[in-house]
Backbone as JSON, one array per atom type, in Angstrom:
{
  "sequence": "MKPWLLTTCIFIGLLSGCGGSEIPQRNAEFQKPRDAVKSYYDYRRLERAGVKTLKLRTINFDRTVSLAYYLYVIAQAFEHFERDSDAIKLYLRLLVHYPLLYEGSQLGVMAENRLRWLVGDKAWIIPTVDDLVIRLERALKNRDIKAVAGLISRDFGFGRTYQDRFAVTSQDGVELIDEGFKHLDHLTVEIVGEQNDEEVLLKTTGWDKGRKTWYFALHKNQRLQGWEWKLAYWEQK",
  "N": [[64.05, -27.77, -12.05], [65.34, -24.65, -13.1], [63.51, -21.53, -12.92], [63.87, -19.77, -15.16], [64.73, -21.51, -17.07], [62.56, -22.94, -17.76], [61.38, -21.84, -19.96], [62.53, -23.06, -22.1], [60.93, -25.1, -22.83], [58.82, -24.14, -24.25], [56.57, -24.47, -26.81], [58.11, -26.45, -28.02], [57.74, -28.56, -29.71], [56.94, -27.34, -32.09], [59.27, -26.3, -32.96], [61.01, -28.27, -33.45], [63.45, -30.29, -35.11], [64.31, -32.78, -37.61], [66.58, -34.37, -37.7], [69.19, -36.85, -38.25], [70.77, -39.58, -36.48], [73.26, -38.58, -36.06], [73.29, -35.96, -35.35], [74.39, -33.0, -33.58], [74.8, -32.86, -29.97], [73.85, -30.95, -27.17], [74.27, -29.34, -23.96], [71.9, -27.61, -22.08], [71.93, -26.42, -19.61], [72.93, -23.81, -17.94], [75.28, -22.81, -15.71], [76.89, -20.66, -15.01], [77.66, -17.28, -16.15], [79.74, -17.5, -18.03], [79.3, -19.96, -19.15], [77.15, -19.52, -20.85], [78.37, -17.77, -22.63], [80.33, -19.44, -23.8], [78.59, -21.24, -25.04], [77.41, -19.59, -26.92], [79.54, -19.1, -28.72], [79.87, -21.68, -29.51], [77.45, -22.08, -30.82], [77.92, -20.38, -33.02], [79.94, -21.77, -34.35], [78.53, -24.08, -35.06], [76.67, -22.94, -36.75], [78.28, -21.99, -38.85], [79.08, -24.42, -39.8], [76.84, -25.29, -41.02], [74.85, -26.58, -39.63], [71.54, -27.5, -38.86], [69.79, -28.56, -36.97], [69.79, -29.76, -33.56], [70.35, -31.81, -30.65], [69.02, -30.9, -27.64], [69.82, -30.88, -24.31], [68.7, -31.3, -20.98], [68.26, -31.81, -17.41], [65.7, -32.63, -17.41], [64.71, -33.12, -19.99], [65.47, -34.38, -23.3], [65.76, -33.37, -26.34], [65.18, -32.81, -29.86], [65.87, -29.8, -31.48], [65.61, -26.69, -33.34], [68.46, -24.91, -34.72], [68.16, -22.19, -34.49], [66.49, -22.02, -32.27], [68.18, -22.91, -30.27], [69.89, -20.7, -30.11], [68.06, -18.86, -29.1], [67.61, -19.93, -26.54], [70.12, -19.53, -25.41], [70.17, -16.75, -25.38], [68.14, -16.32, -23.51], [69.45, -17.3, -21.27], [71.46, -15.37, -20.93], [69.84, -13.22, -20.19], [68.92, -14.23, -17.74], [71.26, -14.11, -16.27], [71.47, -11.44, -16.03], [72.69, -10.01, -18.06], [71.85, -8.03, -20.05], [72.48, -6.52, -22.35], [73.91, -8.3, -23.93], [71.97, -10.25, -24.34], [70.13, -8.78, -25.86], [71.59, -8.41, -28.25], [71.65, -11.03, -29.18], [68.92, -11.63, -29.57], [68.39, -9.8, -31.59], [70.06, -10.84, -33.55], [68.78, -13.26, -34.04], [66.36, -12.36, -35.2], [67.27, -11.03, -37.45], [68.92, -12.84, -38.86], [67.3, -15.0, -39.21], [64.9, -14.49, -40.92], [62.44, -15.66, -41.61], [61.25, -16.23, -39.26], [59.37, -14.38, -38.72], [57.14, -15.2, -40.02], [54.59, -16.11, -38.75], [55.72, -17.64, -36.77], [56.14, -18.94, -33.53], [58.57, -18.76, -32.2], [59.74, -16.54, -33.44], [57.97, -14.5, -32.62], [58.3, -14.65, -29.83], [61.03, -13.97, -29.57], [61.0, -11.37, -30.64], [59.27, -10.15, -28.81], [60.74, -10.34, -26.4], [62.89, -8.74, -27.08], [61.62, -6.23, -27.47], [60.72, -5.9, -24.88], [63.09, -5.68, -23.39], [64.35, -3.37, -24.42], [62.45, -1.47, -24.02], [60.74, 1.2, -22.18], [59.78, 0.32, -19.78], [57.48, 1.31, -18.63], [55.1, 0.04, -18.32], [55.35, -1.55, -16.15], [54.27, -1.6, -12.94], [54.64, -0.27, -9.66], [53.11, -1.39, -7.44], [50.75, -4.06, -6.96], [48.13, -3.4, -6.34], [47.85, -0.82, -7.36], [48.2, -1.36, -10.08], [45.95, -2.98, -10.58], [43.88, -1.12, -10.12], [44.4, 0.8, -12.11], [44.16, -0.74, -14.45], [41.51, -1.65, -14.27], [40.15, 0.79, -14.41], [40.9, 1.62, -17.0], [39.72, -0.37, -18.58], [36.95, -0.17, -17.94], [36.45, 2.39, -18.81], [36.83, 2.08, -21.42], [39.24, 2.81, -22.52], [41.46, 2.66, -24.77], [44.01, 3.59, -25.23], [45.1, 3.81, -22.67], [45.01, 1.12, -21.98], [46.9, 0.11, -23.79], [49.15, 1.24, -22.71], [49.49, -0.19, -20.4], [49.74, -2.91, -20.92], [51.93, -5.7, -21.0], [55.08, -5.8, -22.73], [55.81, -8.27, -23.36], [53.7, -10.32, -24.05], [50.94, -12.71, -23.88], [48.53, -15.33, -24.72], [46.94, -17.51, -22.6], [46.92, -19.8, -19.8], [49.23, -20.05, -18.29], [52.56, -18.68, -18.27], [54.52, -20.28, -19.41], [53.07, -22.03, -21.05], [51.75, -20.47, -22.82], [50.34, -18.83, -25.78], [52.27, -16.85, -27.53], [51.95, -13.4, -28.33], [52.29, -10.23, -29.99], [52.31, -7.14, -28.16], [50.8, -5.25, -29.44], [48.98, -6.78, -30.93], [47.55, -7.92, -28.83], [46.35, -5.64, -27.72], [44.73, -4.84, -29.87], [42.88, -6.95, -29.97], [41.52, -6.61, -27.55], [40.49, -4.08, -27.98], [38.71, -4.68, -30.02], [36.97, -6.23, -28.52], [35.85, -4.24, -26.92], [33.88, -3.19, -28.51], [31.69, -4.73, -28.16], [31.08, -4.64, -25.53], [29.26, -4.79, -22.54], [28.05, -4.31, -19.48], [30.7, -3.95, -17.54], [32.37, -5.91, -15.14], [34.85, -6.24, -12.63], [36.94, -8.33, -10.79], [39.1, -9.65, -8.24], [40.22, -12.95, -8.22], [40.58, -16.41, -7.08], [43.4, -18.0, -5.39], [45.53, -15.78, -3.81], [48.88, -14.65, -4.17], [52.37, -13.77, -3.72], [53.37, -13.52, -6.24], [51.58, -13.7, -8.38], [48.48, -12.38, -9.51], [45.09, -12.81, -10.24], [42.7, -11.51, -12.39], [39.23, -11.44, -12.87], [37.06, -10.67, -15.41], [33.88, -9.67, -16.45], [31.08, -9.32, -18.72], [31.62, -9.05, -21.31], [30.97, -9.79, -24.8], [29.83, -11.73, -27.67], [30.43, -14.53, -27.5], [32.63, -14.77, -25.82], [32.3, -14.42, -22.79], [33.49, -14.12, -20.32], [36.56, -12.85, -19.35], [39.89, -13.43, -18.37], [42.59, -11.91, -16.74], [45.99, -12.06, -16.11], [48.22, -10.94, -13.69], [51.6, -10.37, -13.03], [54.42, -10.61, -10.83], [57.45, -8.96, -11.23], [60.38, -9.92, -10.17], [62.97, -9.0, -10.35], [62.8, -6.27, -11.08], [61.09, -5.46, -9.17], [58.3, -4.9, -9.46], [54.96, -4.91, -10.92], [53.37, -6.53, -13.69], [51.13, -6.84, -16.49], [50.64, -9.74, -18.04], [49.3, -11.92, -19.22], [46.34, -13.33, -20.81], [43.2, -14.98, -20.9], [40.2, -16.88, -21.79], [36.81, -17.7, -20.81], [34.46, -19.6, -22.48], [31.74, -19.81, -22.06]],
  "CA": [[64.46, -26.9, -13.16], [65.3, -23.24, -12.76], [62.36, -20.89, -13.57], [64.17, -19.22, -16.48], [64.96, -22.6, -18.0], [61.28, -23.51, -18.19], [61.02, -21.33, -21.27], [63.05, -23.93, -23.15], [59.91, -26.08, -23.18], [57.7, -23.49, -24.94], [56.34, -24.81, -28.2], [59.29, -27.18, -28.47], [57.37, -29.4, -30.84], [56.88, -26.53, -33.29], [60.6, -25.87, -33.36], [61.86, -29.45, -33.55], [63.93, -30.74, -36.42], [64.18, -34.22, -37.8], [67.88, -34.86, -38.13], [69.5, -38.24, -37.98], [71.38, -39.92, -35.19], [74.56, -37.94, -35.95], [73.18, -34.53, -35.05], [75.11, -32.63, -32.35], [74.08, -32.81, -28.7], [74.35, -29.87, -26.32], [73.67, -29.19, -22.64], [71.28, -26.28, -21.95], [71.93, -25.98, -18.22], [74.03, -22.86, -17.77], [75.49, -22.52, -14.3], [77.56, -19.38, -14.87], [77.62, -16.51, -17.39], [80.72, -17.98, -19.02], [78.7, -21.1, -19.85], [76.36, -18.95, -21.94], [79.32, -17.24, -23.62], [80.87, -20.59, -24.53], [77.54, -21.79, -25.89], [77.22, -18.71, -28.06], [80.58, -19.38, -29.7], [79.56, -23.0, -30.04], [76.39, -21.84, -31.79], [78.53, -19.81, -34.23], [80.63, -22.86, -35.04], [77.5, -24.93, -35.67], [76.07, -22.18, -37.85], [79.23, -22.0, -39.98], [79.13, -25.79, -40.32], [75.6, -25.57, -41.71], [73.96, -27.4, -38.8], [70.18, -26.98, -38.79], [69.13, -29.05, -35.76], [70.64, -30.41, -32.57], [69.66, -32.3, -29.47], [69.22, -30.03, -26.48], [69.7, -31.76, -23.16], [68.67, -30.82, -19.61], [67.96, -32.92, -16.52], [64.29, -32.99, -17.58], [64.37, -33.58, -21.33], [66.52, -34.51, -24.31], [64.93, -33.26, -27.53], [65.75, -32.2, -31.05], [65.35, -28.45, -31.71], [66.29, -25.96, -34.4], [69.61, -24.13, -34.31], [67.64, -20.89, -34.07], [65.97, -22.12, -30.91], [69.37, -22.98, -29.42], [70.32, -19.32, -29.89], [67.07, -18.25, -28.2], [67.88, -20.43, -25.19], [71.33, -18.84, -24.94], [69.75, -15.37, -25.07], [67.43, -16.4, -22.24], [70.46, -17.47, -20.22], [72.07, -14.06, -20.69], [68.88, -12.47, -19.39], [68.94, -14.78, -16.39], [72.48, -13.63, -15.6], [71.36, -9.98, -16.05], [73.55, -9.45, -19.11], [70.8, -7.66, -20.99], [73.02, -6.06, -23.63], [74.25, -9.5, -24.69], [70.7, -10.86, -24.74], [69.58, -7.95, -26.94], [72.33, -8.73, -29.47], [71.26, -12.35, -29.67], [67.57, -11.55, -30.11], [68.52, -9.12, -32.87], [70.64, -11.79, -34.5], [67.71, -14.19, -34.4], [65.38, -11.73, -36.08], [67.92, -10.63, -38.69], [69.47, -13.99, -39.57], [66.24, -15.97, -39.47], [63.74, -13.63, -41.2], [61.19, -16.4, -41.7], [60.64, -16.3, -37.94], [58.23, -13.47, -38.69], [56.0, -15.8, -40.7], [53.72, -16.85, -37.86], [56.48, -18.52, -35.88], [56.16, -18.57, -32.12], [59.94, -18.36, -31.84], [59.92, -15.17, -33.89], [57.21, -13.61, -31.74], [58.93, -14.63, -28.51], [62.26, -13.21, -29.66], [60.65, -9.96, -30.8], [58.71, -9.68, -27.54], [61.81, -10.14, -25.42], [63.66, -7.57, -27.51], [60.84, -5.04, -27.14], [60.67, -5.77, -23.43], [64.4, -5.25, -22.87], [64.69, -2.01, -24.84], [61.35, -0.58, -23.69], [60.93, 2.08, -21.01], [59.23, -0.41, -18.62], [56.4, 2.09, -18.03], [54.0, -0.88, -18.06], [55.6, -2.21, -14.86], [53.72, -0.73, -11.89], [55.26, -0.67, -8.39], [52.28, -2.23, -6.57], [49.68, -4.75, -7.67], [46.89, -2.65, -6.12], [47.83, 0.29, -8.32], [47.99, -1.92, -11.41], [44.54, -3.38, -10.67], [43.06, 0.09, -10.22], [44.61, 1.42, -13.42], [43.63, -1.6, -15.49], [40.05, -1.62, -14.16], [39.69, 2.09, -14.93], [41.08, 1.64, -18.44], [38.73, -1.25, -19.18], [35.6, 0.37, -17.78], [36.34, 3.61, -19.63], [37.15, 1.69, -22.81], [40.36, 3.69, -22.87], [42.42, 1.75, -25.39], [45.35, 4.15, -25.07], [45.56, 3.42, -21.34], [45.25, -0.32, -22.06], [48.17, -0.07, -24.49], [50.23, 1.64, -21.82], [49.6, -1.11, -19.27], [49.99, -4.29, -21.34], [53.35, -6.04, -21.05], [55.64, -5.96, -24.07], [56.0, -9.72, -23.55], [52.34, -10.72, -23.73], [50.5, -13.96, -24.49], [47.23, -15.89, -24.37], [47.09, -18.81, -21.96], [46.8, -19.78, -18.33], [50.56, -19.91, -17.71], [53.54, -18.07, -19.16], [55.24, -21.33, -20.12], [52.2, -22.69, -22.02], [50.98, -19.44, -23.54], [50.55, -18.53, -27.19], [52.83, -15.5, -27.5], [51.53, -12.43, -29.34], [52.83, -8.91, -29.71], [51.41, -6.34, -27.33], [49.87, -4.59, -30.36], [47.91, -7.73, -31.23], [46.74, -8.02, -27.63], [45.55, -4.41, -27.62], [43.71, -4.86, -30.93], [41.83, -7.89, -29.59], [40.73, -5.98, -26.49], [39.76, -2.99, -28.61], [37.58, -5.3, -30.7], [36.03, -6.61, -27.47], [35.15, -3.05, -26.43], [32.73, -2.9, -29.36], [30.56, -5.56, -27.72], [31.12, -4.63, -24.07], [28.02, -4.34, -21.9], [28.37, -3.77, -18.16], [31.92, -4.65, -17.13], [32.71, -6.08, -13.72], [36.23, -6.69, -12.44], [37.2, -8.8, -9.42], [40.25, -10.53, -8.03], [39.74, -14.3, -7.91], [41.58, -17.42, -6.83], [44.33, -17.81, -4.29], [46.47, -14.72, -4.07], [50.23, -14.87, -3.66], [53.28, -12.65, -3.96], [53.9, -13.57, -7.59], [50.54, -13.61, -9.4], [47.11, -12.0, -9.15], [44.23, -13.09, -11.37], [41.5, -10.68, -12.48], [38.11, -11.96, -13.65], [36.24, -9.58, -15.93], [32.67, -10.15, -17.11], [30.33, -8.3, -19.42], [31.99, -9.09, -22.73], [29.95, -10.46, -25.62], [30.31, -12.47, -28.83], [30.94, -15.85, -27.18], [33.64, -14.72, -24.76], [31.61, -13.64, -21.77], [34.39, -13.89, -19.19], [37.98, -12.75, -19.69], [40.79, -13.42, -17.23], [43.87, -11.23, -16.96], [46.95, -12.46, -15.07], [49.23, -9.94, -13.35], [52.75, -11.08, -12.48], [55.46, -9.83, -10.16], [58.8, -9.03, -11.76], [61.21, -9.88, -8.98], [64.19, -8.22, -10.6], [62.47, -4.85, -11.08], [60.21, -5.21, -8.04], [57.07, -4.28, -9.92], [53.95, -5.82, -11.45], [53.0, -6.32, -15.09], [50.0, -7.61, -17.02], [51.35, -10.55, -19.04], [48.52, -13.0, -19.81], [44.89, -13.25, -20.89], [42.51, -16.15, -21.44], [38.76, -16.69, -21.75], [35.81, -18.75, -20.66], [33.57, -19.44, -23.64], [30.34, -19.75, -21.64]],
  "C": [[64.35, -25.46, -12.72], [64.17, -22.56, -13.52], [62.68, -20.39, -14.97], [64.32, -20.32, -17.5], [63.66, -23.22, -18.48], [60.89, -23.02, -19.57], [61.55, -22.21, -22.39], [62.04, -24.97, -23.57], [58.79, -25.48, -24.03], [57.67, -23.92, -26.39], [57.52, -25.56, -28.81], [58.97, -28.04, -29.69], [57.35, -28.62, -32.15], [58.26, -26.24, -33.85], [61.53, -27.06, -33.61], [62.28, -29.72, -34.99], [63.78, -32.23, -36.53], [65.49, -34.8, -38.32], [68.09, -36.3, -37.75], [70.2, -38.41, -36.66], [72.69, -39.21, -34.97], [74.47, -36.46, -35.6], [73.85, -34.21, -33.72], [74.2, -32.66, -31.12], [74.71, -31.73, -27.83], [73.58, -29.83, -25.01], [73.16, -27.77, -22.48], [71.19, -25.81, -20.51], [73.16, -25.12, -17.96], [74.16, -22.49, -16.29], [76.09, -21.15, -14.05], [77.48, -18.62, -16.18], [78.59, -17.03, -18.45], [80.21, -19.2, -19.77], [77.88, -20.61, -21.04], [77.26, -18.4, -23.03], [79.9, -18.37, -24.46], [79.84, -21.18, -25.48], [77.27, -20.91, -27.1], [78.28, -18.98, -29.13], [80.41, -20.77, -30.3], [78.46, -22.89, -31.09], [76.97, -21.31, -33.1], [79.25, -20.88, -35.03], [79.63, -23.77, -35.75], [76.87, -24.23, -36.87], [76.98, -22.21, -39.07], [79.31, -23.38, -40.62], [77.84, -26.18, -41.04], [74.65, -26.46, -40.94], [72.6, -26.74, -38.69], [69.46, -27.39, -37.5], [70.16, -29.66, -34.83], [69.78, -30.92, -31.43], [70.03, -31.43, -28.28], [68.89, -30.83, -25.23], [69.66, -30.96, -21.85], [68.38, -32.03, -18.72], [66.53, -33.42, -16.73], [63.92, -33.46, -18.99], [65.61, -33.64, -22.21], [65.8, -34.53, -25.65], [65.67, -32.57, -28.67], [65.07, -30.86, -31.32], [66.11, -27.81, -32.87], [67.5, -25.22, -33.84], [69.18, -22.74, -33.85], [67.14, -20.93, -32.63], [67.11, -22.24, -29.89], [69.87, -21.57, -29.11], [69.36, -18.59, -28.96], [67.32, -18.67, -26.75], [69.11, -19.74, -24.59], [71.0, -17.4, -24.56], [69.0, -15.33, -23.75], [68.39, -16.54, -21.06], [71.13, -16.14, -19.91], [71.12, -13.16, -19.89], [68.9, -12.93, -17.94], [70.13, -14.26, -15.6], [72.58, -12.1, -15.64], [72.39, -9.34, -16.98], [72.64, -9.07, -20.29], [71.36, -7.23, -22.34], [73.4, -7.24, -24.51], [72.98, -10.19, -25.19], [70.09, -10.1, -25.91], [70.27, -8.28, -28.27], [71.9, -10.07, -30.05], [69.85, -12.36, -30.22], [67.58, -10.84, -31.46], [69.07, -10.07, -33.93], [69.59, -12.8, -34.95], [66.79, -13.59, -35.44], [65.96, -11.31, -37.42], [68.35, -11.84, -39.52], [68.44, -15.06, -39.88], [64.95, -15.2, -39.78], [62.42, -14.37, -41.28], [60.54, -16.58, -40.34], [59.44, -15.38, -37.85], [56.97, -14.12, -39.26], [55.2, -16.7, -39.75], [54.43, -17.78, -36.9], [56.42, -18.04, -34.45], [57.55, -18.13, -31.68], [60.2, -16.92, -32.26], [59.21, -14.18, -33.0], [57.87, -13.51, -30.37], [60.22, -13.82, -28.52], [61.98, -11.71, -29.79], [60.09, -9.38, -29.51], [59.8, -9.41, -26.52], [62.67, -8.93, -25.79], [62.92, -6.28, -27.16], [60.8, -4.81, -25.63], [61.98, -5.19, -22.89], [64.71, -3.8, -23.22], [63.61, -1.0, -24.49], [61.6, 0.2, -22.41], [60.4, 1.48, -19.71], [58.1, 0.36, -17.92], [55.19, 1.21, -17.71], [54.18, -1.65, -16.75], [55.24, -1.23, -13.75], [54.25, -1.2, -10.53], [54.44, -1.61, -7.52], [51.16, -2.87, -7.38], [48.35, -4.02, -7.5], [46.76, -1.52, -7.13], [47.58, -0.23, -9.73], [46.54, -2.35, -11.6], [43.65, -2.17, -10.87], [43.17, 0.7, -11.61], [44.0, 0.58, -14.54], [42.1, -1.61, -15.47], [39.51, -0.31, -14.73], [39.79, 2.13, -16.45], [40.03, 0.79, -19.15], [37.32, -0.65, -19.1], [35.38, 1.63, -18.61], [36.57, 3.33, -21.11], [38.26, 2.58, -23.36], [41.48, 2.82, -23.46], [43.85, 2.28, -25.29], [45.93, 3.76, -23.71], [45.85, 1.92, -21.3], [46.6, -0.6, -22.7], [49.36, 0.3, -23.61], [50.48, 0.66, -20.69], [49.98, -2.54, -19.68], [51.5, -4.54, -21.44], [53.82, -6.15, -22.49], [56.02, -7.41, -24.34], [54.69, -10.39, -23.15], [52.01, -12.06, -24.39], [49.13, -14.38, -24.0], [47.43, -17.29, -23.81], [47.04, -18.67, -20.46], [48.15, -19.62, -17.64], [51.5, -19.32, -18.74], [54.23, -19.12, -20.01], [54.4, -21.94, -21.24], [51.4, -21.71, -22.86], [51.21, -19.5, -25.04], [51.01, -17.08, -27.24], [52.28, -14.65, -28.63], [52.22, -11.11, -29.02], [51.83, -8.13, -28.86], [50.4, -5.61, -28.22], [48.69, -5.5, -30.69], [46.97, -7.89, -30.03], [45.82, -6.82, -27.47], [44.43, -4.41, -28.66], [42.56, -5.8, -30.59], [40.93, -7.28, -28.52], [39.91, -4.83, -27.06], [38.55, -3.52, -29.38], [36.52, -5.72, -29.69], [35.25, -5.44, -26.93], [33.89, -2.76, -27.24], [31.49, -3.66, -28.91], [30.48, -5.63, -26.19], [29.83, -4.07, -23.51], [28.39, -3.68, -20.57], [29.55, -4.57, -17.6], [32.05, -4.73, -15.62], [34.11, -6.66, -13.64], [36.4, -7.12, -10.99], [38.44, -9.68, -9.38], [39.73, -11.89, -7.59], [40.91, -15.23, -7.63], [42.45, -17.11, -5.63], [45.36, -16.77, -4.66], [47.83, -15.06, -3.47], [51.1, -13.68, -4.03], [53.79, -12.59, -5.38], [52.84, -13.41, -8.68], [49.21, -13.22, -8.79], [46.27, -12.18, -10.41], [42.98, -12.23, -11.3], [40.47, -11.38, -13.36], [37.26, -10.79, -14.09], [35.06, -10.18, -16.69], [31.94, -8.98, -17.76], [30.68, -8.22, -20.89], [30.93, -9.88, -23.49], [30.65, -11.26, -26.71], [31.02, -13.76, -28.44], [31.99, -15.89, -26.09], [33.11, -13.83, -23.64], [32.54, -13.24, -20.62], [35.84, -13.91, -19.65], [38.78, -12.71, -18.39], [42.1, -12.75, -17.63], [44.8, -11.56, -15.79], [48.03, -11.38, -14.92], [50.37, -10.64, -12.63], [53.77, -10.12, -11.87], [56.79, -10.04, -10.87], [59.76, -8.83, -10.6], [62.44, -8.98, -9.16], [63.93, -6.73, -10.51], [61.54, -4.46, -9.94], [58.98, -4.41, -8.44], [56.16, -5.32, -10.53], [53.63, -5.48, -12.89], [51.9, -7.28, -15.51], [50.51, -8.41, -18.22], [50.47, -11.56, -19.77], [47.03, -12.67, -19.87], [44.37, -14.6, -21.37], [41.02, -15.99, -21.18], [38.03, -17.94, -21.3], [34.8, -18.54, -21.77], [32.11, -19.29, -23.22], [30.2, -18.85, -20.44]]
}
């Protein structure tokens, strides 16, 4: 499966419908930009017909999802083909035409995050991982929440991997860290695990209130050739 297509598995169970055997079936493997364009017009036809769910098929799964999620997958395809302006329009359509996505829905958060990421100034993407580590360590040790807010990715989440994360807005991520600062003792920061050209994991200790150790994952953005802080998770003991 192509890396961008892995996002089609995120929280699929939360977005599934329960239609009958007659619900439409669609292929989510887009080989060329025109495939995404055709799928968008197909989505519009399904929307006009009042379709709520459909079966989304790839070489790895065949599952029932919401029509809104189908649109999200198409937007992801446009991003993959570097047609960002088209992706932005689709994310906006999701958030405008499906307002209930704001009500605690992971799909709503993911769509909003991708929109903020695409239209943002990308100042949170740092050219080298060494520079990002230094800046993040300094911000944490100084309890500089403004600097933290400037470094956190606009497409942030809690979890060990991007595909299995719980997506949150960058504001929510900053607020959680700011709350942690209130109980911060002596902070230590170190790079742990096997290092590679795509991810670096930071282990930070000295936090309190049950979350003694926090991990922050830094990822390489191949398209922009820079690094961003996209994930966080904790050890409880």
